[in-house]
Amino acid sequence: METLTTVEAVRAQVRAWRAAGVRVAFVPTMGNLHAGHMSLLAAARFRAERVVASVFVNPLQFGPAEDFQAYPRTLEDDEKLLREAHCDLLFAPPVSEIYPDGGAQLTIVTVRNLSGMLCGQFRPGHFDGVATVVAKLFGIVAPDVAVFGEKDYQQFIIVRRMTRDLALPVEIVGAPTVRATDGLALSSRNRYLSADERARAPAVHQALQQTIEQLAAGSRDYATMESVGWQKLATAGLRPDYYSVRDAFDLQSPRANSREVVVLTAARLGRARLIDNLRLALRP
Ligand code: PAF
């Protein structure tokens, strides 16, 4: 695996693969890789002959009071894991390569409506930062297919919509959430949890599972299910930002004809903000 840091070098390599008729898959990340990322790499490997990963902690998607400076940067470990996962190329640019004008990025990609709800209400501008950098990375890497984790379900839906709205020639694939044995979704931010907080964190998955069981049993009283889920998290000592049942396709409130629903939550626990979701197909 080669590590490249410039747009030009990545373009040259991908161009050479394309000339040889090879399919390219892309896994964008912010590094500090764990088993969740490895599953994205495996999904990418399955879909193309060449796999490109990026490691870039994107300043544009962090709010002024958020953890951009503290975000774990572990490039050497990441390179080792990517090599083991048979990644072909790592793009690990400095901030100046992606934002050459020192942050004066005049073009911002906004996916209206979807970006302002749920996490977007609590992290203003976050999804604009995500959509902008993903569009930019697609422009640089020019992949045939890109893989995103379904743990960040709102991000996945926003990227899928952005790609469709801008007619970008990239197939967007979602990969299932990878969990610890006690149900906690793997995330780079789990390292912010103390031992006591880590012991309480599985309450997130337990609450979501309970809601899914109620939905599967036929309940459609979303407001009650949401407040029960919220309470379950509060009782475990978490501070939920939201706990919501939505249509899994467009993240609007479920409708009579919704075919699949998703239960999404974000909750604060110490320094960490845990996000997670579970989906359920509804019988017609
Ligand atoms: O999910 C992430 O790690 C980031 O939001 C992404 C998609 C790499 C964009 O910076």
PDB file of C-alpha atoms and ligand atoms in Angstrom:
ATOM      1  CA  MET A   1       0.000   0.000   0.000  1.00  0.00           C
ATOM      2  CA  GLU A   2       1.202   3.435  -0.925  1.00  0.00           C
ATOM      3  CA  THR A   3       0.471   6.534   1.189  1.00  0.00           C
ATOM      4  CA  LEU A   4      -0.011   9.685  -0.908  1.00  0.00           C
ATOM      5  CA  THR A   5      -0.541  13.195   0.388  1.00  0.00           C
ATOM      6  CA  THR A   6      -1.291  15.244  -2.739  1.00  0.00           C
ATOM      7  CA  VAL A   7      -4.367  15.521  -4.946  1.00  0.00           C
ATOM      8  CA  GLU A   8      -2.215  15.295  -8.051  1.00  0.00           C
ATOM      9  CA  ALA A   9      -0.534  12.020  -7.035  1.00  0.00           C
ATOM     10  CA  VAL A  10      -3.862  10.367  -6.150  1.00  0.00           C
ATOM     11  CA  ARG A  11      -5.397  11.467  -9.455  1.00  0.00           C
ATOM     12  CA  ALA A  12      -2.439  10.077 -11.405  1.00  0.00           C
ATOM     13  CA  GLN A  13      -2.676   6.682  -9.681  1.00  0.00           C
ATOM     14  CA  VAL A  14      -6.460   6.357 -10.100  1.00  0.00           C
ATOM     15  CA  ARG A  15      -6.177   7.479 -13.736  1.00  0.00           C
ATOM     16  CA  ALA A  16      -3.651   4.689 -14.362  1.00  0.00           C
ATOM     17  CA  TRP A  17      -5.971   2.088 -12.804  1.00  0.00           C
ATOM     18  CA  ARG A  18      -8.900   3.350 -14.847  1.00  0.00           C
ATOM     19  CA  ALA A  19      -6.867   3.166 -18.044  1.00  0.00           C
ATOM     20  CA  ALA A  20      -6.334  -0.507 -17.198  1.00  0.00           C
ATOM     21  CA  GLY A  21     -10.119  -0.957 -16.869  1.00  0.00           C
ATOM     22  CA  VAL A  22     -10.043  -1.510 -13.117  1.00  0.00           C
ATOM     23  CA  ARG A  23     -12.916  -0.657 -10.716  1.00  0.00           C
ATOM     24  CA  VAL A  24     -12.069   1.583  -7.753  1.00  0.00           C
ATOM     25  CA  ALA A  25     -13.768   1.594  -4.334  1.00  0.00           C
ATOM     26  CA  PHE A  26     -13.289   4.356  -1.776  1.00  0.00           C
ATOM     27  CA  VAL A  27     -13.561   4.434   2.027  1.00  0.00           C
ATOM     28  CA  PRO A  28     -13.318   7.971   3.452  1.00  0.00           C
ATOM     29  CA  THR A  29     -12.367   8.104   7.152  1.00  0.00           C
ATOM     30  CA  MET A  30     -11.032  10.464   9.783  1.00  0.00           C
ATOM     31  CA  GLY A  31      -8.530   7.831  10.939  1.00  0.00           C
ATOM     32  CA  ASN A  32      -8.134   6.249  14.375  1.00  0.00           C
ATOM     33  CA  LEU A  33      -9.309   3.102  12.643  1.00  0.00           C
ATOM     34  CA  HIS A  34     -11.037   0.217  14.431  1.00  0.00           C
ATOM     35  CA  ALA A  35     -12.925  -2.969  13.508  1.00  0.00           C
ATOM     36  CA  GLY A  36     -15.862  -0.853  12.258  1.00  0.00           C
ATOM     37  CA  HIS A  37     -13.647   0.737   9.617  1.00  0.00           C
ATOM     38  CA  MET A  38     -12.190  -2.654   8.733  1.00  0.00           C
ATOM     39  CA  SER A  39     -15.691  -3.849   7.839  1.00  0.00           C
ATOM     40  CA  LEU A  40     -15.995  -0.872   5.447  1.00  0.00           C
ATOM     41  CA  LEU A  41     -12.704  -1.888   3.863  1.00  0.00           C
ATOM     42  CA  ALA A  42     -13.958  -5.465   3.481  1.00  0.00           C
ATOM     43  CA  ALA A  43     -17.163  -4.222   1.816  1.00  0.00           C
ATOM     44  CA  ALA A  44     -15.066  -2.056  -0.528  1.00  0.00           C
ATOM     45  CA  ARG A  45     -12.738  -4.967  -1.374  1.00  0.00           C
ATOM     46  CA  PHE A  46     -15.759  -7.067  -2.269  1.00  0.00           C
ATOM     47  CA  ARG A  47     -16.940  -4.463  -4.806  1.00  0.00           C
ATOM     48  CA  ALA A  48     -13.829  -3.413  -6.686  1.00  0.00           C
ATOM     49  CA  GLU A  49     -10.362  -4.507  -7.734  1.00  0.00           C
ATOM     50  CA  ARG A  50      -8.666  -1.508  -6.107  1.00  0.00           C
ATOM     51  CA  VAL A  51      -9.436   0.092  -2.738  1.00  0.00           C
ATOM     52  CA  VAL A  52      -8.558   3.649  -1.765  1.00  0.00           C
ATOM     53  CA  ALA A  53      -8.961   4.882   1.825  1.00  0.00           C
ATOM     54  CA  SER A  54      -8.551   8.435   3.047  1.00  0.00           C
ATOM     55  CA  VAL A  55      -7.557   9.618   6.502  1.00  0.00           C
ATOM     56  CA  PHE A  56      -8.418  13.280   6.919  1.00  0.00           C
ATOM     57  CA  VAL A  57      -9.690  14.981  10.074  1.00  0.00           C
ATOM     58  CA  ASN A  58     -11.899  17.533   8.350  1.00  0.00           C
ATOM     59  CA  PRO A  59     -11.932  20.876  10.216  1.00  0.00           C
ATOM     60  CA  LEU A  60     -15.016  21.999   8.281  1.00  0.00           C
ATOM     61  CA  GLN A  61     -17.282  19.503  10.061  1.00  0.00           C
ATOM     62  CA  PHE A  62     -16.280  20.448  13.624  1.00  0.00           C
ATOM     63  CA  GLY A  63     -18.013  23.245  15.533  1.00  0.00           C
ATOM     64  CA  PRO A  64     -15.902  25.854  17.371  1.00  0.00           C
ATOM     65  CA  ALA A  65     -16.511  24.141  20.754  1.00  0.00           C
ATOM     66  CA  GLU A  66     -15.983  20.607  19.383  1.00  0.00           C
ATOM     67  CA  ASP A  67     -13.057  18.175  19.543  1.00  0.00           C
ATOM     68  CA  PHE A  68     -11.139  18.989  16.318  1.00  0.00           C
ATOM     69  CA  GLN A  69      -7.824  19.505  18.154  1.00  0.00           C
ATOM     70  CA  ALA A  70      -8.352  16.552  20.513  1.00  0.00           C
ATOM     71  CA  TYR A  71      -9.593  14.147  17.805  1.00  0.00           C
ATOM     72  CA  PRO A  72      -7.281  11.086  17.968  1.00  0.00           C
ATOM     73  CA  ARG A  73      -4.663  11.087  15.199  1.00  0.00           C
ATOM     74  CA  THR A  74      -2.949   7.696  14.865  1.00  0.00           C
ATOM     75  CA  LEU A  75      -1.644   7.594  11.290  1.00  0.00           C
ATOM     76  CA  GLU A  76       1.044   4.934  11.809  1.00  0.00           C
ATOM     77  CA  ASP A  77      -1.402   2.498  13.411  1.00  0.00           C
ATOM     78  CA  ASP A  78      -3.963   3.322  10.711  1.00  0.00           C
ATOM     79  CA  GLU A  79      -1.459   2.538   7.953  1.00  0.00           C
ATOM     80  CA  LYS A  80      -0.698  -0.839   9.548  1.00  0.00           C
ATOM     81  CA  LEU A  81      -4.382  -1.773   9.778  1.00  0.00           C
ATOM     82  CA  LEU A  82      -5.062  -0.625   6.214  1.00  0.00           C
ATOM     83  CA  ARG A  83      -2.156  -2.706   4.935  1.00  0.00           C
ATOM     84  CA  GLU A  84      -3.549  -5.750   6.753  1.00  0.00           C
ATOM     85  CA  ALA A  85      -6.948  -5.043   5.167  1.00  0.00           C
ATOM     86  CA  HIS A  86      -5.286  -5.085   1.703  1.00  0.00           C
ATOM     87  CA  CYS A  87      -5.992  -1.440   1.010  1.00  0.00           C
ATOM     88  CA  ASP A  88      -4.143  -0.374  -2.161  1.00  0.00           C
ATOM     89  CA  LEU A  89      -3.774   3.361  -1.599  1.00  0.00           C
ATOM     90  CA  LEU A  90      -4.052   5.654   1.395  1.00  0.00           C
ATOM     91  CA  PHE A  91      -4.722   9.342   0.784  1.00  0.00           C
ATOM     92  CA  ALA A  92      -3.629  11.227   3.921  1.00  0.00           C
ATOM     93  CA  PRO A  93      -3.467  14.896   2.932  1.00  0.00           C
ATOM     94  CA  PRO A  94      -2.569  17.807   5.188  1.00  0.00           C
ATOM     95  CA  VAL A  95      -5.347  20.373   5.748  1.00  0.00           C
ATOM     96  CA  SER A  96      -3.630  22.769   3.310  1.00  0.00           C
ATOM     97  CA  GLU A  97      -4.011  20.257   0.463  1.00  0.00           C
ATOM     98  CA  ILE A  98      -7.799  20.034   0.884  1.00  0.00           C
ATOM     99  CA  TYR A  99      -8.336  23.682   1.830  1.00  0.00           C
ATOM    100  CA  PRO A 100      -5.498  25.470   0.013  1.00  0.00           C
ATOM    101  CA  ASP A 101      -6.933  28.923   0.584  1.00  0.00           C
ATOM    102  CA  GLY A 102      -6.517  28.638   4.344  1.00  0.00           C
ATOM    103  CA  GLY A 103     -10.106  27.803   5.082  1.00  0.00           C
ATOM    104  CA  ALA A 104     -11.610  30.347   2.675  1.00  0.00           C
ATOM    105  CA  GLN A 105     -13.775  27.634   1.148  1.00  0.00           C
ATOM    106  CA  LEU A 106     -16.418  29.616  -0.728  1.00  0.00           C
ATOM    107  CA  THR A 107     -18.272  26.617  -2.071  1.00  0.00           C
ATOM    108  CA  ILE A 108     -20.253  24.722   0.543  1.00  0.00           C
ATOM    109  CA  VAL A 109     -22.507  21.775  -0.225  1.00  0.00           C
ATOM    110  CA  THR A 110     -25.753  21.879   1.751  1.00  0.00           C
ATOM    111  CA  VAL A 111     -28.268  19.065   1.603  1.00  0.00           C
ATOM    112  CA  ARG A 112     -31.283  21.078   2.633  1.00  0.00           C
ATOM    113  CA  ASN A 113     -33.734  19.765   5.189  1.00  0.00           C
ATOM    114  CA  LEU A 114     -31.805  16.534   5.909  1.00  0.00           C
ATOM    115  CA  SER A 115     -28.823  18.478   7.327  1.00  0.00           C
ATOM    116  CA  GLY A 116     -30.780  20.568   9.809  1.00  0.00           C
ATOM    117  CA  MET A 117     -32.635  17.799  11.646  1.00  0.00           C
ATOM    118  CA  LEU A 118     -31.553  15.302  14.352  1.00  0.00           C
ATOM    119  CA  CYS A 119     -27.753  15.669  14.827  1.00  0.00           C
ATOM    120  CA  GLY A 120     -27.846  18.786  12.624  1.00  0.00           C
ATOM    121  CA  GLN A 121     -29.898  20.601  15.260  1.00  0.00           C
ATOM    122  CA  PHE A 122     -27.180  20.051  17.831  1.00  0.00           C
ATOM    123  CA  ARG A 123     -24.167  20.414  15.527  1.00  0.00           C
ATOM    124  CA  PRO A 124     -24.965  23.398  13.263  1.00  0.00           C
ATOM    125  CA  GLY A 125     -22.924  23.283  10.044  1.00  0.00           C
ATOM    126  CA  HIS A 126     -21.636  19.763  10.721  1.00  0.00           C
ATOM    127  CA  PHE A 127     -23.332  18.081   7.769  1.00  0.00           C
ATOM    128  CA  ASP A 128     -22.402  20.945   5.413  1.00  0.00           C
ATOM    129  CA  GLY A 129     -18.796  20.198   6.378  1.00  0.00           C
ATOM    130  CA  VAL A 130     -19.315  16.484   5.747  1.00  0.00           C
ATOM    131  CA  ALA A 131     -21.123  16.940   2.405  1.00  0.00           C
ATOM    132  CA  THR A 132     -18.520  19.449   1.205  1.00  0.00           C
ATOM    133  CA  VAL A 133     -15.505  17.292   2.029  1.00  0.00           C
ATOM    134  CA  VAL A 134     -17.122  14.126   0.672  1.00  0.00           C
ATOM    135  CA  ALA A 135     -17.982  15.903  -2.609  1.00  0.00           C
ATOM    136  CA  LYS A 136     -14.393  17.152  -2.755  1.00  0.00           C
ATOM    137  CA  LEU A 137     -12.909  13.729  -1.998  1.00  0.00           C
ATOM    138  CA  PHE A 138     -15.145  12.197  -4.690  1.00  0.00           C
ATOM    139  CA  GLY A 139     -13.774  14.828  -7.098  1.00  0.00           C
ATOM    140  CA  ILE A 140     -10.207  13.866  -6.186  1.00  0.00           C
ATOM    141  CA  VAL A 141     -10.471  10.078  -5.959  1.00  0.00           C
ATOM    142  CA  ALA A 142     -13.185   9.629  -8.639  1.00  0.00           C
ATOM    143  CA  PRO A 143     -14.252   6.217  -7.293  1.00  0.00           C
ATOM    144  CA  ASP A 144     -16.863   3.926  -8.831  1.00  0.00           C
ATOM    145  CA  VAL A 145     -18.224   3.058  -5.406  1.00  0.00           C
ATOM    146  CA  ALA A 146     -17.849   4.512  -1.891  1.00  0.00           C
ATOM    147  CA  VAL A 147     -18.624   2.786   1.416  1.00  0.00           C
ATOM    148  CA  PHE A 148     -20.041   4.528   4.509  1.00  0.00           C
ATOM    149  CA  GLY A 149     -20.873   3.114   7.941  1.00  0.00           C
ATOM    150  CA  GLU A 150     -24.553   2.884   8.806  1.00  0.00           C
ATOM    151  CA  LYS A 151     -23.733   3.822  12.413  1.00  0.00           C
ATOM    152  CA  ASP A 152     -23.698   7.419  11.149  1.00  0.00           C
ATOM    153  CA  TYR A 153     -27.072   6.828   9.523  1.00  0.00           C
ATOM    154  CA  GLN A 154     -27.974  10.485   8.948  1.00  0.00           C
ATOM    155  CA  GLN A 155     -24.568  11.038   7.321  1.00  0.00           C
ATOM    156  CA  PHE A 156     -25.153   8.008   5.080  1.00  0.00           C
ATOM    157  CA  ILE A 157     -28.580   9.307   3.966  1.00  0.00           C
ATOM    158  CA  ILE A 158     -27.175  12.823   3.372  1.00  0.00           C
ATOM    159  CA  VAL A 159     -24.251  11.535   1.291  1.00  0.00           C
ATOM    160  CA  ARG A 160     -26.588   9.314  -0.728  1.00  0.00           C
ATOM    161  CA  ARG A 161     -28.925  12.235  -1.393  1.00  0.00           C
ATOM    162  CA  MET A 162     -26.070  14.634  -2.237  1.00  0.00           C
ATOM    163  CA  THR A 163     -24.653  12.124  -4.709  1.00  0.00           C
ATOM    164  CA  ARG A 164     -28.035  11.703  -6.370  1.00  0.00           C
ATOM    165  CA  ASP A 165     -28.884  15.431  -6.419  1.00  0.00           C
ATOM    166  CA  LEU A 166     -25.505  16.346  -7.954  1.00  0.00           C
ATOM    167  CA  ALA A 167     -25.551  13.328 -10.329  1.00  0.00           C
ATOM    168  CA  LEU A 168     -22.131  12.240  -9.108  1.00  0.00           C
ATOM    169  CA  PRO A 169     -21.140   8.963 -10.794  1.00  0.00           C
ATOM    170  CA  VAL A 170     -20.486   7.146  -7.499  1.00  0.00           C
ATOM    171  CA  GLU A 171     -22.454   4.223  -6.098  1.00  0.00           C
ATOM    172  CA  ILE A 172     -23.049   4.744  -2.354  1.00  0.00           C
ATOM    173  CA  VAL A 173     -22.975   1.606  -0.220  1.00  0.00           C
ATOM    174  CA  GLY A 174     -23.877   1.389   3.480  1.00  0.00           C
ATOM    175  CA  ALA A 175     -22.104  -1.114   5.739  1.00  0.00           C
ATOM    176  CA  PRO A 176     -23.751  -2.467   8.918  1.00  0.00           C
ATOM    177  CA  THR A 177     -22.687  -1.141  12.334  1.00  0.00           C
ATOM    178  CA  VAL A 178     -20.038  -3.192  14.128  1.00  0.00           C
ATOM    179  CA  ARG A 179     -20.666  -3.621  17.867  1.00  0.00           C
ATOM    180  CA  ALA A 180     -18.787  -4.712  20.967  1.00  0.00           C
ATOM    181  CA  THR A 181     -20.177  -7.904  22.535  1.00  0.00           C
ATOM    182  CA  ASP A 182     -22.284  -5.815  24.944  1.00  0.00           C
ATOM    183  CA  GLY A 183     -23.900  -3.962  22.024  1.00  0.00           C
ATOM    184  CA  LEU A 184     -21.992  -0.662  22.093  1.00  0.00           C
ATOM    185  CA  ALA A 185     -21.419   0.560  18.533  1.00  0.00           C
ATOM    186  CA  LEU A 186     -17.694   0.911  17.787  1.00  0.00           C
ATOM    187  CA  SER A 187     -16.583   4.535  17.435  1.00  0.00           C
ATOM    188  CA  SER A 188     -13.331   6.452  17.691  1.00  0.00           C
ATOM    189  CA  ARG A 189     -14.999   8.638  20.306  1.00  0.00           C
ATOM    190  CA  ASN A 190     -15.593   5.670  22.668  1.00  0.00           C
ATOM    191  CA  ARG A 191     -12.045   6.272  23.866  1.00  0.00           C
ATOM    192  CA  TYR A 192     -13.347   9.397  25.643  1.00  0.00           C
ATOM    193  CA  LEU A 193     -15.360   7.143  28.032  1.00  0.00           C
ATOM    194  CA  SER A 194     -14.131   6.426  31.570  1.00  0.00           C
ATOM    195  CA  ALA A 195     -14.481   2.826  32.856  1.00  0.00           C
ATOM    196  CA  ASP A 196     -17.705   3.743  34.647  1.00  0.00           C
ATOM    197  CA  GLU A 197     -19.134   5.489  31.573  1.00  0.00           C
ATOM    198  CA  ARG A 198     -18.124   2.568  29.348  1.00  0.00           C
ATOM    199  CA  ALA A 199     -20.109   0.249  31.650  1.00  0.00           C
ATOM    200  CA  ARG A 200     -23.207   2.432  31.205  1.00  0.00           C
ATOM    201  CA  ALA A 201     -22.843   3.007  27.457  1.00  0.00           C
ATOM    202  CA  PRO A 202     -24.606  -0.249  26.319  1.00  0.00           C
ATOM    203  CA  ALA A 203     -27.859   1.373  27.540  1.00  0.00           C
ATOM    204  CA  VAL A 204     -27.984   3.059  24.109  1.00  0.00           C
ATOM    205  CA  HIS A 205     -28.214  -0.220  22.209  1.00  0.00           C
ATOM    206  CA  GLN A 206     -30.571  -1.690  24.827  1.00  0.00           C
ATOM    207  CA  ALA A 207     -32.988   1.248  24.500  1.00  0.00           C
ATOM    208  CA  LEU A 208     -32.943   1.045  20.698  1.00  0.00           C
ATOM    209  CA  GLN A 209     -33.542  -2.696  20.824  1.00  0.00           C
ATOM    210  CA  GLN A 210     -36.511  -2.260  23.122  1.00  0.00           C
ATOM    211  CA  THR A 211     -38.065   0.268  20.725  1.00  0.00           C
ATOM    212  CA  ILE A 212     -37.459  -2.065  17.778  1.00  0.00           C
ATOM    213  CA  GLU A 213     -39.183  -4.887  19.691  1.00  0.00           C
ATOM    214  CA  GLN A 214     -42.206  -2.644  20.313  1.00  0.00           C
ATOM    215  CA  LEU A 215     -42.322  -1.669  16.623  1.00  0.00           C
ATOM    216  CA  ALA A 216     -41.986  -5.314  15.588  1.00  0.00           C
ATOM    217  CA  ALA A 217     -44.878  -6.180  17.914  1.00  0.00           C
ATOM    218  CA  GLY A 218     -47.033  -3.700  15.967  1.00  0.00           C
ATOM    219  CA  SER A 219     -46.904  -0.540  18.120  1.00  0.00           C
ATOM    220  CA  ARG A 220     -47.131   2.691  16.121  1.00  0.00           C
ATOM    221  CA  ASP A 221     -47.319   5.054  19.104  1.00  0.00           C
ATOM    222  CA  TYR A 222     -44.049   6.751  18.179  1.00  0.00           C
ATOM    223  CA  ALA A 223     -44.295   9.562  20.751  1.00  0.00           C
ATOM    224  CA  THR A 224     -44.596   7.117  23.669  1.00  0.00           C
ATOM    225  CA  MET A 225     -41.815   4.887  22.350  1.00  0.00           C
ATOM    226  CA  GLU A 226     -39.570   7.951  21.966  1.00  0.00           C
ATOM    227  CA  SER A 227     -40.185   9.157  25.497  1.00  0.00           C
ATOM    228  CA  VAL A 228     -39.651   5.651  26.956  1.00  0.00           C
ATOM    229  CA  GLY A 229     -36.340   5.362  25.057  1.00  0.00           C
ATOM    230  CA  TRP A 230     -35.280   8.837  26.216  1.00  0.00           C
ATOM    231  CA  GLN A 231     -36.100   7.929  29.835  1.00  0.00           C
ATOM    232  CA  LYS A 232     -34.145   4.687  29.629  1.00  0.00           C
ATOM    233  CA  LEU A 233     -31.041   6.634  28.593  1.00  0.00           C
ATOM    234  CA  ALA A 234     -31.571   9.312  31.251  1.00  0.00           C
ATOM    235  CA  THR A 235     -31.978   6.612  33.929  1.00  0.00           C
ATOM    236  CA  ALA A 236     -28.613   5.129  32.889  1.00  0.00           C
ATOM    237  CA  GLY A 237     -27.030   8.557  33.412  1.00  0.00           C
ATOM    238  CA  LEU A 238     -26.847   9.661  29.760  1.00  0.00           C
ATOM    239  CA  ARG A 239     -28.078  13.028  28.470  1.00  0.00           C
ATOM    240  CA  PRO A 240     -29.941  12.417  25.214  1.00  0.00           C
ATOM    241  CA  ASP A 241     -29.920  15.111  22.512  1.00  0.00           C
ATOM    242  CA  TYR A 242     -32.736  13.304  20.707  1.00  0.00           C
ATOM    243  CA  TYR A 243     -34.431   9.911  20.522  1.00  0.00           C
ATOM    244  CA  SER A 244     -36.516   9.600  17.404  1.00  0.00           C
ATOM    245  CA  VAL A 245     -38.348   7.120  15.176  1.00  0.00           C
ATOM    246  CA  ARG A 246     -38.176   8.080  11.483  1.00  0.00           C
ATOM    247  CA  ASP A 247     -38.819   6.753   8.008  1.00  0.00           C
ATOM    248  CA  ALA A 248     -35.542   5.018   7.125  1.00  0.00           C
ATOM    249  CA  PHE A 249     -35.496   6.314   3.545  1.00  0.00           C
ATOM    250  CA  ASP A 250     -35.918  10.068   4.034  1.00  0.00           C
ATOM    251  CA  LEU A 251     -35.704  10.578   7.844  1.00  0.00           C
ATOM    252  CA  GLN A 252     -39.151  12.218   7.931  1.00  0.00           C
ATOM    253  CA  SER A 253     -41.739  11.128  10.521  1.00  0.00           C
ATOM    254  CA  PRO A 254     -42.980   7.626   9.689  1.00  0.00           C
ATOM    255  CA  ARG A 255     -46.005   7.547   7.368  1.00  0.00           C
ATOM    256  CA  ALA A 256     -48.726   4.953   6.923  1.00  0.00           C
ATOM    257  CA  ASN A 257     -46.884   3.710   3.810  1.00  0.00           C
ATOM    258  CA  SER A 258     -43.348   3.739   5.294  1.00  0.00           C
ATOM    259  CA  ARG A 259     -41.657   0.495   4.378  1.00  0.00           C
ATOM    260  CA  GLU A 260     -38.796   0.737   6.834  1.00  0.00           C
ATOM    261  CA  VAL A 261     -38.280   2.738  10.017  1.00  0.00           C
ATOM    262  CA  VAL A 262     -35.120   3.714  11.858  1.00  0.00           C
ATOM    263  CA  VAL A 263     -34.778   4.555  15.536  1.00  0.00           C
ATOM    264  CA  LEU A 264     -31.989   7.102  15.985  1.00  0.00           C
ATOM    265  CA  THR A 265     -30.425   8.600  19.070  1.00  0.00           C
ATOM    266  CA  ALA A 266     -27.535  10.781  20.165  1.00  0.00           C
ATOM    267  CA  ALA A 267     -26.704  10.977  23.848  1.00  0.00           C
ATOM    268  CA  ARG A 268     -23.955  12.584  25.840  1.00  0.00           C
ATOM    269  CA  LEU A 269     -21.990  10.573  28.360  1.00  0.00           C
ATOM    270  CA  GLY A 270     -19.070  12.370  30.003  1.00  0.00           C
ATOM    271  CA  ARG A 271     -16.906  13.812  27.221  1.00  0.00           C
ATOM    272  CA  ALA A 272     -18.389  11.500  24.602  1.00  0.00           C
ATOM    273  CA  ARG A 273     -21.434  11.964  22.412  1.00  0.00           C
ATOM    274  CA  LEU A 274     -22.682   8.503  21.437  1.00  0.00           C
ATOM    275  CA  ILE A 275     -24.809   8.088  18.314  1.00  0.00           C
ATOM    276  CA  ASP A 276     -26.504   4.918  17.240  1.00  0.00           C
ATOM    277  CA  ASN A 277     -29.548   3.591  15.375  1.00  0.00           C
ATOM    278  CA  LEU A 278     -31.441   0.416  14.532  1.00  0.00           C
ATOM    279  CA  ARG A 279     -33.720  -0.219  11.567  1.00  0.00           C
ATOM    280  CA  LEU A 280     -36.775  -2.383  11.036  1.00  0.00           C
ATOM    281  CA  ALA A 281     -38.571  -3.331   7.821  1.00  0.00           C
ATOM    282  CA  LEU A 282     -42.343  -2.961   8.304  1.00  0.00           C
ATOM    283  CA  ARG A 283     -44.706  -5.532   6.922  1.00  0.00           C
ATOM    284  CA  PRO A 284     -46.972  -4.053   4.211  1.00  0.00           C
TER     285      PRO A 284
HETATM  286  O1  PAF B   1     -17.584   9.468   8.960  1.00  0.00           O
HETATM  287  C1  PAF B   1     -16.510  10.096   8.936  1.00  0.00           C
HETATM  288  O2  PAF B   1     -15.476   9.626   9.406  1.00  0.00           O
HETATM  289  C2  PAF B   1     -16.460  11.477   8.287  1.00  0.00           C
HETATM  290  O3  PAF B   1     -17.615  12.197   8.566  1.00  0.00           O
HETATM  291  C3  PAF B   1     -16.170  11.438   6.779  1.00  0.00           C
HETATM  292  C4  PAF B   1     -17.273  10.734   6.001  1.00  0.00           C
HETATM  293  C5  PAF B   1     -14.848  10.730   6.533  1.00  0.00           C
HETATM  294  C6  PAF B   1     -16.056  12.862   6.227  1.00  0.00           C
HETATM  295  O4  PAF B   1     -15.049  13.585   6.854  1.00  0.00           O
END
